[in-house]
Tab-separated table of C-alpha atoms in Angstrom:
chain	number	residue	atom	x	y	z
M	281	MET	CA	22.465	-34.435	-50.829
M	282	LEU	CA	26.048	-34.680	-49.613
M	283	LEU	CA	26.077	-38.129	-48.079
M	284	LEU	CA	28.699	-40.349	-49.682
M	285	VAL	CA	26.964	-43.703	-49.862
M	286	SER	CA	27.358	-46.202	-52.696
M	287	ALA	CA	28.265	-49.828	-53.200
M	288	ASP	CA	31.758	-48.749	-54.227
M	289	TYR	CA	32.170	-46.521	-51.171
M	290	ARG	CA	30.974	-49.286	-48.877
M	291	SER	CA	33.594	-51.640	-50.294
M	292	ARG	CA	36.318	-49.065	-49.701
M	293	ILE	CA	35.190	-48.528	-46.117
M	294	GLU	CA	35.157	-52.281	-45.540
M	295	ALA	CA	38.671	-52.490	-46.988
M	296	TRP	CA	40.160	-50.168	-44.416
M	297	LEU	CA	38.094	-51.755	-41.659
M	298	GLU	CA	39.924	-54.980	-42.477
M	299	ARG	CA	43.134	-53.231	-41.502
M	300	LEU	CA	41.979	-52.505	-37.967
M	301	SER	CA	43.987	-54.558	-35.480
M	302	ASP	CA	41.132	-55.401	-33.099
M	303	SER	CA	39.298	-58.272	-34.788
M	304	ASP	CA	36.248	-58.145	-32.488
M	305	HIS	CA	35.980	-54.425	-33.015
M	306	ARG	CA	36.376	-54.882	-36.764
M	307	GLU	CA	33.661	-57.520	-37.076
M	308	ALA	CA	31.137	-55.576	-35.013
M	309	LEU	CA	31.841	-52.393	-36.914
M	310	ALA	CA	31.689	-54.025	-40.332
M	311	SER	CA	28.399	-55.746	-39.425
M	312	ASP	CA	26.884	-52.518	-38.193
M	313	LEU	CA	28.089	-50.674	-41.271
M	314	ALA	CA	26.358	-53.174	-43.534
M	315	GLU	CA	23.095	-52.642	-41.630
M	316	ASP	CA	23.304	-48.857	-41.663
M	317	LEU	CA	24.092	-48.367	-45.351
M	318	PRO	CA	21.337	-48.756	-47.952
M	319	SER	CA	21.532	-51.760	-50.237
M	320	GLY	CA	22.254	-51.575	-53.946
M	321	ASP	CA	24.045	-48.750	-55.710
M	322	PHE	CA	22.890	-45.511	-54.130
M	323	ARG	CA	24.797	-42.572	-55.569
M	324	SER	CA	24.626	-39.225	-53.822
M	325	GLU	CA	23.572	-36.084	-55.652
M	326	GLY	CA	25.030	-32.611	-55.378
M	327	ARG	CA	28.618	-33.474	-54.525
M	328	VAL	CA	30.883	-30.431	-54.581
M	329	ASN	CA	34.255	-31.138	-56.221
M	330	GLU	CA	34.781	-34.385	-54.298
M	331	ALA	CA	33.889	-32.624	-51.047
M	332	SER	CA	31.576	-34.239	-48.538
M	333	VAL	CA	30.139	-34.236	-45.059
M	334	LEU	CA	30.326	-37.495	-43.108
M	335	HIS	CA	28.886	-38.245	-39.679
M	336	PHE	CA	30.522	-40.724	-37.307
M	337	GLU	CA	28.949	-41.825	-34.067
M	338	ALA	CA	29.649	-44.461	-31.441
M	339	PRO	CA	26.610	-45.888	-29.625
M	340	LYS	CA	25.625	-45.421	-26.014
M	341	SER	CA	25.915	-49.149	-25.391
M	342	PRO	CA	29.538	-50.303	-24.933
M	343	GLU	CA	28.570	-53.784	-26.153
M	344	LYS	CA	27.868	-52.567	-29.666
M	345	ILE	CA	30.222	-50.461	-31.755
M	346	SER	CA	28.579	-48.778	-34.725
M	347	ARG	CA	29.033	-46.119	-37.336
M	348	ASN	CA	25.879	-44.191	-38.233
M	349	TRP	CA	25.601	-41.902	-41.214
M	350	ILE	CA	23.929	-38.452	-41.040
M	351	ARG	CA	21.460	-39.016	-38.247
M	352	LYS	CA	19.630	-35.967	-36.945
M	353	LYS	CA	19.585	-35.509	-33.192
M	354	SER	CA	17.614	-33.084	-31.038
M	355	LYS	CA	19.507	-30.202	-29.469
M	356	LYS	CA	18.761	-31.568	-26.008
M	357	GLU	CA	20.873	-34.630	-26.717
M	358	ILE	CA	23.935	-32.703	-27.864
M	359	SER	CA	26.661	-31.979	-25.307
M	360	LYS	CA	29.510	-29.514	-25.563
M	361	THR	CA	30.769	-28.875	-29.073
M	362	ALA	CA	34.250	-28.422	-30.541
M	363	PHE	CA	35.447	-27.193	-33.912
M	364	VAL	CA	38.638	-29.026	-34.931
M	365	PHE	CA	40.642	-27.399	-37.730
M	366	SER	CA	43.033	-29.642	-39.639
M	367	GLY	CA	46.191	-28.540	-41.394
M	368	GLY	CA	46.147	-28.007	-45.127
M	369	GLY	CA	48.368	-25.119	-46.214
M	370	ASN	CA	46.777	-22.931	-48.866
M	371	LYS	CA	43.687	-25.169	-48.864
M	372	GLY	CA	42.897	-23.784	-45.413
M	373	ALA	CA	40.817	-21.129	-47.181
M	374	ALA	CA	38.012	-23.685	-47.423
M	375	GLN	CA	37.746	-23.711	-43.620
M	376	VAL	CA	36.664	-20.060	-43.706
M	377	GLY	CA	33.681	-21.010	-45.865
M	378	MET	CA	32.888	-23.936	-43.585
M	379	LEU	CA	32.862	-21.519	-40.651
M	380	LYS	CA	30.447	-19.251	-42.504
M	381	GLY	CA	28.078	-22.160	-43.046
M	382	LEU	CA	28.270	-23.351	-39.437
M	383	LEU	CA	27.682	-19.845	-38.114
M	384	LYS	CA	24.588	-19.538	-40.320
M	385	GLU	CA	23.246	-22.578	-38.479
M	386	GLY	CA	23.893	-20.863	-35.159
M	387	ILE	CA	26.569	-23.377	-34.153
M	388	ILE	CA	29.150	-21.843	-31.817
M	389	PRO	CA	31.749	-24.180	-30.282
M	390	ASP	CA	32.710	-24.451	-26.634
M	391	LEU	CA	36.272	-25.330	-27.676
M	392	ILE	CA	38.465	-24.862	-30.732
M	393	VAL	CA	41.382	-27.144	-31.593
M	394	GLY	CA	43.728	-26.202	-34.408
M	395	CYS	CA	46.724	-27.646	-36.204
M	396	SER	CA	49.036	-25.889	-38.661
M	397	VAL	CA	47.050	-23.456	-40.844
M	398	GLY	CA	43.955	-24.626	-38.987
M	399	SER	CA	45.376	-23.125	-35.807
M	400	LEU	CA	45.483	-19.708	-37.502
M	401	ASN	CA	41.880	-20.003	-38.691
M	402	GLY	CA	40.832	-21.319	-35.305
M	403	ALA	CA	42.592	-18.511	-33.427
M	404	ALA	CA	41.008	-15.885	-35.666
M	405	PHE	CA	37.542	-17.275	-34.999
M	406	ALA	CA	38.237	-17.650	-31.273
M	407	LEU	CA	39.192	-13.964	-31.125
M	408	ASN	CA	36.076	-12.802	-32.953
M	409	PRO	CA	33.426	-15.548	-33.322
M	410	SER	CA	31.038	-13.480	-35.428
M	411	GLU	CA	30.111	-12.729	-39.029
M	412	ASN	CA	32.377	-9.686	-38.905
M	413	GLY	CA	35.260	-11.818	-37.636
M	414	ILE	CA	34.821	-14.345	-40.443
M	415	MET	CA	34.581	-11.535	-43.005
M	416	LYS	CA	37.953	-10.180	-41.840
M	417	LEU	CA	39.450	-13.660	-42.025
M	418	GLU	CA	38.089	-14.053	-45.559
M	419	GLU	CA	39.661	-10.747	-46.553
M	420	LEU	CA	42.988	-11.944	-45.181
M	421	TRP	CA	42.896	-15.139	-47.218
M	422	ILE	CA	41.943	-13.349	-50.422
M	423	SER	CA	44.845	-10.927	-49.941
M	424	LEU	CA	47.496	-13.651	-49.536
M	425	SER	CA	50.015	-14.600	-52.202
M	426	GLY	CA	52.753	-17.197	-52.413
M	427	ASP	CA	55.493	-14.571	-52.445
M	428	VAL	CA	54.223	-13.125	-49.154
M	429	VAL	CA	53.874	-16.454	-47.321
M	430	PHE	CA	57.030	-17.967	-48.858
M	431	PRO	CA	59.467	-15.074	-49.403
M	432	LYS	CA	62.082	-16.224	-51.906
M	433	GLY	CA	64.780	-13.663	-51.197
M	434	LYS	CA	67.363	-12.478	-53.683
M	435	PHE	CA	68.598	-15.926	-54.637
M	436	TYR	CA	66.124	-18.735	-55.156
M	437	GLY	CA	66.055	-21.973	-57.110
M	438	ALA	CA	65.505	-25.712	-56.854
M	439	TRP	CA	68.995	-26.019	-55.415
M	440	ARG	CA	67.740	-24.466	-52.144
M	441	PHE	CA	65.999	-27.765	-51.344
M	442	ALA	CA	69.404	-29.473	-51.264
M	443	GLU	CA	71.359	-26.633	-49.701
M	444	LYS	CA	72.748	-27.030	-46.186
M	445	ARG	CA	70.337	-24.841	-44.255
M	446	GLU	CA	67.511	-25.053	-41.694
M	447	SER	CA	64.681	-24.523	-44.168
M	448	VAL	CA	63.930	-23.526	-47.736
M	449	PHE	CA	62.016	-20.412	-46.708
M	450	PRO	CA	62.362	-18.039	-43.758
M	451	ILE	CA	59.325	-17.875	-41.499
M	452	SER	CA	59.335	-14.077	-41.556
M	453	GLY	CA	56.515	-13.847	-44.117
M	454	LEU	CA	54.163	-16.042	-42.127
M	455	GLN	CA	55.178	-14.312	-38.906
M	456	GLN	CA	54.293	-10.898	-40.320
M	457	ILE	CA	50.886	-12.160	-41.449
M	458	ILE	CA	50.107	-13.600	-38.009
M	459	GLU	CA	51.391	-10.543	-36.134
M	460	ASP	CA	49.324	-8.201	-38.302
M	461	TYR	CA	46.209	-10.276	-37.679
M	462	VAL	CA	46.336	-11.370	-34.027
M	463	GLY	CA	48.650	-8.642	-32.749
M	464	ILE	CA	49.878	-9.019	-29.171
M	465	HIS	CA	46.916	-11.100	-28.063
M	466	SER	CA	47.398	-14.073	-25.786
M	467	PHE	CA	45.254	-17.152	-25.206
M	468	GLY	CA	43.642	-15.342	-22.291
M	469	ASP	CA	42.151	-12.769	-24.688
M	470	LEU	CA	40.189	-15.343	-26.675
M	471	LYS	CA	36.400	-15.467	-26.478
M	472	ILE	CA	36.459	-19.245	-27.079
M	473	PRO	CA	39.117	-21.545	-25.538
M	474	LEU	CA	41.741	-22.666	-28.046
M	475	LYS	CA	44.203	-25.561	-28.067
M	476	VAL	CA	47.004	-25.430	-30.630
M	477	VAL	CA	48.790	-28.625	-31.677
M	478	ALA	CA	52.509	-28.666	-32.437
M	479	ALA	CA	55.167	-31.395	-32.372
M	480	SER	CA	58.374	-31.564	-30.340
M	481	VAL	CA	61.534	-32.400	-32.274
M	482	GLU	CA	63.409	-33.531	-29.153
M	483	LYS	CA	60.627	-35.598	-27.570
M	484	GLY	CA	58.896	-36.824	-30.708
M	485	GLU	CA	55.457	-36.180	-29.239
M	486	GLU	CA	52.510	-33.830	-29.528
M	487	VAL	CA	52.646	-30.532	-27.672
M	488	ILE	CA	49.332	-28.899	-26.820
M	489	ILE	CA	49.647	-25.129	-26.364
M	490	ASP	CA	46.806	-23.277	-24.627
M	491	GLU	CA	48.535	-20.417	-22.855
M	492	GLY	CA	51.005	-17.638	-23.582
M	493	THR	CA	51.204	-15.465	-26.699
M	494	LEU	CA	49.308	-16.505	-29.797
M	495	VAL	CA	51.996	-15.602	-32.342
M	496	SER	CA	54.589	-18.066	-31.049
M	497	ALA	CA	52.060	-20.889	-30.730
M	498	LEU	CA	50.651	-20.372	-34.227
M	499	LEU	CA	54.117	-20.186	-35.787
M	500	ALA	CA	55.168	-23.400	-34.054
M	501	SER	CA	52.051	-25.246	-35.187
M	502	ALA	CA	52.616	-24.198	-38.816
M	503	ALA	CA	56.395	-24.716	-39.028
M	504	LEU	CA	56.349	-27.419	-41.717
M	505	PRO	CA	59.728	-29.202	-41.541
M	506	GLY	CA	62.064	-28.267	-44.361
M	507	ILE	CA	59.779	-25.485	-45.566
M	508	PHE	CA	59.965	-23.335	-42.411
M	509	PRO	CA	62.472	-23.480	-39.527
M	510	PRO	CA	61.411	-24.893	-36.139
M	511	ILE	CA	60.250	-22.530	-33.387
M	512	PHE	CA	62.067	-22.696	-30.055
M	513	MET	CA	59.619	-22.611	-27.129
M	514	ASP	CA	59.905	-23.756	-23.529
M	515	GLY	CA	63.285	-25.404	-24.030
M	516	GLN	CA	62.395	-27.415	-27.138
M	517	HIS	CA	62.122	-27.033	-30.905
M	518	LEU	CA	58.553	-27.222	-32.175
M	519	ILE	CA	57.387	-28.024	-35.700
M	520	ASP	CA	54.095	-28.399	-37.570
M	521	GLY	CA	51.638	-30.395	-35.446
M	522	GLY	CA	50.406	-32.145	-38.577
M	523	VAL	CA	53.515	-34.306	-38.502
M	524	LEU	CA	51.926	-36.238	-35.619
M	525	ASN	CA	48.248	-35.246	-35.508
M	526	ASP	CA	46.961	-33.261	-38.453
M	527	ALA	CA	43.269	-33.723	-37.620
M	528	PRO	CA	43.415	-33.573	-33.799
M	529	ILE	CA	39.959	-34.827	-32.828
M	530	SER	CA	41.726	-36.788	-30.065
M	531	VAL	CA	42.590	-33.497	-28.351
M	532	ALA	CA	38.927	-32.472	-28.312
M	533	ILE	CA	37.881	-35.878	-26.979
M	534	ALA	CA	40.507	-35.704	-24.227
M	535	SER	CA	39.049	-32.324	-23.260
M	536	GLY	CA	35.670	-33.905	-22.560
M	537	ILE	CA	33.941	-32.837	-25.773
M	538	LYS	CA	31.188	-35.132	-27.065
M	539	ASN	CA	30.150	-33.385	-30.300
M	540	ILE	CA	32.902	-32.569	-32.810
M	541	TYR	CA	32.935	-30.843	-36.184
M	542	LEU	CA	36.148	-31.561	-38.079
M	543	LEU	CA	36.902	-28.901	-40.695
M	544	SER	CA	39.223	-30.894	-42.916
M	545	CYS	CA	41.336	-29.843	-45.903
M	546	SER	CA	41.779	-33.453	-46.964
M	547	THR	CA	39.575	-36.524	-47.241
M	548	VAL	CA	38.999	-39.536	-45.017
M	549	GLU	CA	39.646	-41.772	-48.005
M	550	PRO	CA	42.911	-41.083	-49.897
M	551	GLN	CA	42.603	-39.784	-53.438
M	552	ARG	CA	44.861	-40.881	-56.274
M	553	HIS	CA	47.102	-38.280	-57.854
M	554	ASN	CA	49.511	-38.097	-60.759
M	555	PHE	CA	52.829	-36.572	-59.737
M	556	SER	CA	54.889	-34.270	-61.916
M	557	ARG	CA	57.467	-33.341	-59.248
M	558	PRO	CA	59.157	-35.216	-56.402
M	559	ILE	CA	57.879	-32.765	-53.770
M	560	GLU	CA	54.304	-33.544	-54.832
M	561	ALA	CA	54.920	-37.230	-54.164
M	562	MET	CA	56.405	-36.358	-50.766
M	563	LEU	CA	53.411	-34.236	-49.783
M	564	TYR	CA	51.031	-36.950	-50.967
M	565	ALA	CA	52.853	-39.538	-48.852
M	566	PHE	CA	52.490	-37.211	-45.869
M	567	GLY	CA	48.755	-37.004	-46.644
M	568	LEU	CA	48.477	-40.798	-46.621
M	569	SER	CA	49.859	-40.879	-43.098
M	570	VAL	CA	47.365	-38.225	-42.016
M	571	SER	CA	44.322	-39.967	-43.491
M	572	SER	CA	45.418	-43.344	-42.123
M	573	ARG	CA	45.454	-42.059	-38.533
M	574	LEU	CA	42.123	-40.296	-39.018
M	575	ARG	CA	40.462	-43.459	-40.339
M	576	ARG	CA	41.678	-45.447	-37.329
M	577	GLU	CA	40.367	-42.832	-34.906
M	578	LEU	CA	36.987	-42.540	-36.628
M	579	GLY	CA	36.695	-46.310	-36.687
M	580	SER	CA	37.176	-46.607	-32.937
M	581	LEU	CA	35.377	-43.633	-31.421
M	582	PRO	CA	34.653	-43.814	-27.697
M	583	ALA	CA	31.022	-44.254	-26.706
M	584	GLU	CA	28.898	-41.090	-26.826
M	585	ILE	CA	31.302	-39.285	-29.180
M	586	GLU	CA	29.933	-37.874	-32.427
M	587	VAL	CA	32.158	-36.517	-35.198
M	588	THR	CA	30.912	-34.693	-38.270
M	589	VAL	CA	33.652	-34.493	-40.890
M	590	ILE	CA	33.390	-31.591	-43.324
M	591	GLU	CA	35.975	-32.398	-45.963
M	592	TYR	CA	37.140	-30.445	-48.982
M	593	PRO	CA	40.532	-31.378	-50.501
M	594	GLY	CA	40.803	-28.295	-52.714
M	595	PRO	CA	41.106	-28.039	-56.514
M	596	TYR	CA	42.919	-30.942	-58.126
M	597	GLY	CA	46.549	-30.169	-58.912
M	598	LEU	CA	46.659	-26.951	-56.869
M	599	ASP	CA	50.276	-25.930	-56.267
M	600	TRP	CA	51.051	-25.587	-52.561
M	601	ARG	CA	52.289	-22.000	-53.106
M	602	ASP	CA	49.227	-20.882	-55.093
M	603	PHE	CA	46.714	-18.744	-53.172
M	604	SER	CA	44.767	-17.530	-56.223
M	605	GLN	CA	41.931	-20.005	-55.608
M	606	SER	CA	41.181	-18.872	-52.041
M	607	LYS	CA	37.880	-17.142	-52.813
M	608	LYS	CA	36.630	-20.147	-54.775
M	609	MET	CA	37.519	-22.520	-51.940
M	610	ILE	CA	35.814	-20.279	-49.376
M	611	ASP	CA	32.609	-20.262	-51.418
M	612	LEU	CA	32.681	-24.037	-51.936
M	613	GLY	CA	33.359	-24.665	-48.259
M	614	GLU	CA	30.304	-22.620	-47.325
M	615	GLN	CA	28.159	-24.274	-50.007
M	616	LEU	CA	29.137	-27.686	-48.703
M	617	VAL	CA	27.919	-26.946	-45.166
M	618	VAL	CA	24.754	-25.144	-46.281
M	619	GLU	CA	23.717	-28.056	-48.496
M	620	TYR	CA	24.463	-30.545	-45.752
M	621	PHE	CA	22.189	-28.872	-43.228
M	622	SER	CA	19.457	-28.226	-45.809
M	623	ASN	CA	19.277	-31.980	-46.407
M	624	LYS	CA	19.303	-33.085	-42.761
């Protein structure tokens, strides 16, 4: 069973509920949460490396705001579905396994929303939403290496992080990977509609890309500031969409989607880490910002919206340039989804 329910978890949920600004909303939600969760210390079985599947749902009645955990609904009640792919760098391999599990259940989305590496996975699935398509995506992930994605060049060292330049790494490695995979395809060639999330440097706001060539959009969405240079599109410089909206369920909701599966490479609740390098602390701080926004959005879902969060944060201590664990993460991502549906 993959449901994260325990006295300790309830206290942590209540802690972040206390941080919600709307006091009426907070009280109603906290009260409903206490009713929905079992009493005592119920500890879930079968957790996969701190991974989990959580189900968030707002009620039909606007007078009552609730959060219900893993409640099965008939197919007749379910409206259009979206797969939302978060960012996550090399941990994005887990999303391939999640896709395999969802496809086994016969779940095909009406819309795909992707951010950063999630936009690449989402675009690949949108081009070929089949077992064969996922198999090819799995092969791509298993073939990747840090030297290919982050080409070091002739001269490389820690000093490059302080050097006066646009980014530590050129984006040529990532560009070659994307071009080899999606070719000259455009959004119009996709079998499932796709929205890619990037961020504008000049405007400081989200940019939703759903037309034009795929390569440029995917590069822009994955251009992590400092690591890769920005991508110039439509008169502005675009960077990694995760800077503003790493888990863009809001984009799916704005598109009229009622049933959302979030394929997340992080967790709703932040996890403590020991840092051995400054960059690890920086990336962790970025992750705190991401999870904070996600918790606020999940805690205030519009009525009729259901979100199932499939979360797998990857192996503890995994270096952001290490792709050697891709196969393991794919398998665990699939196992997570299969076990979730087998226990529904």
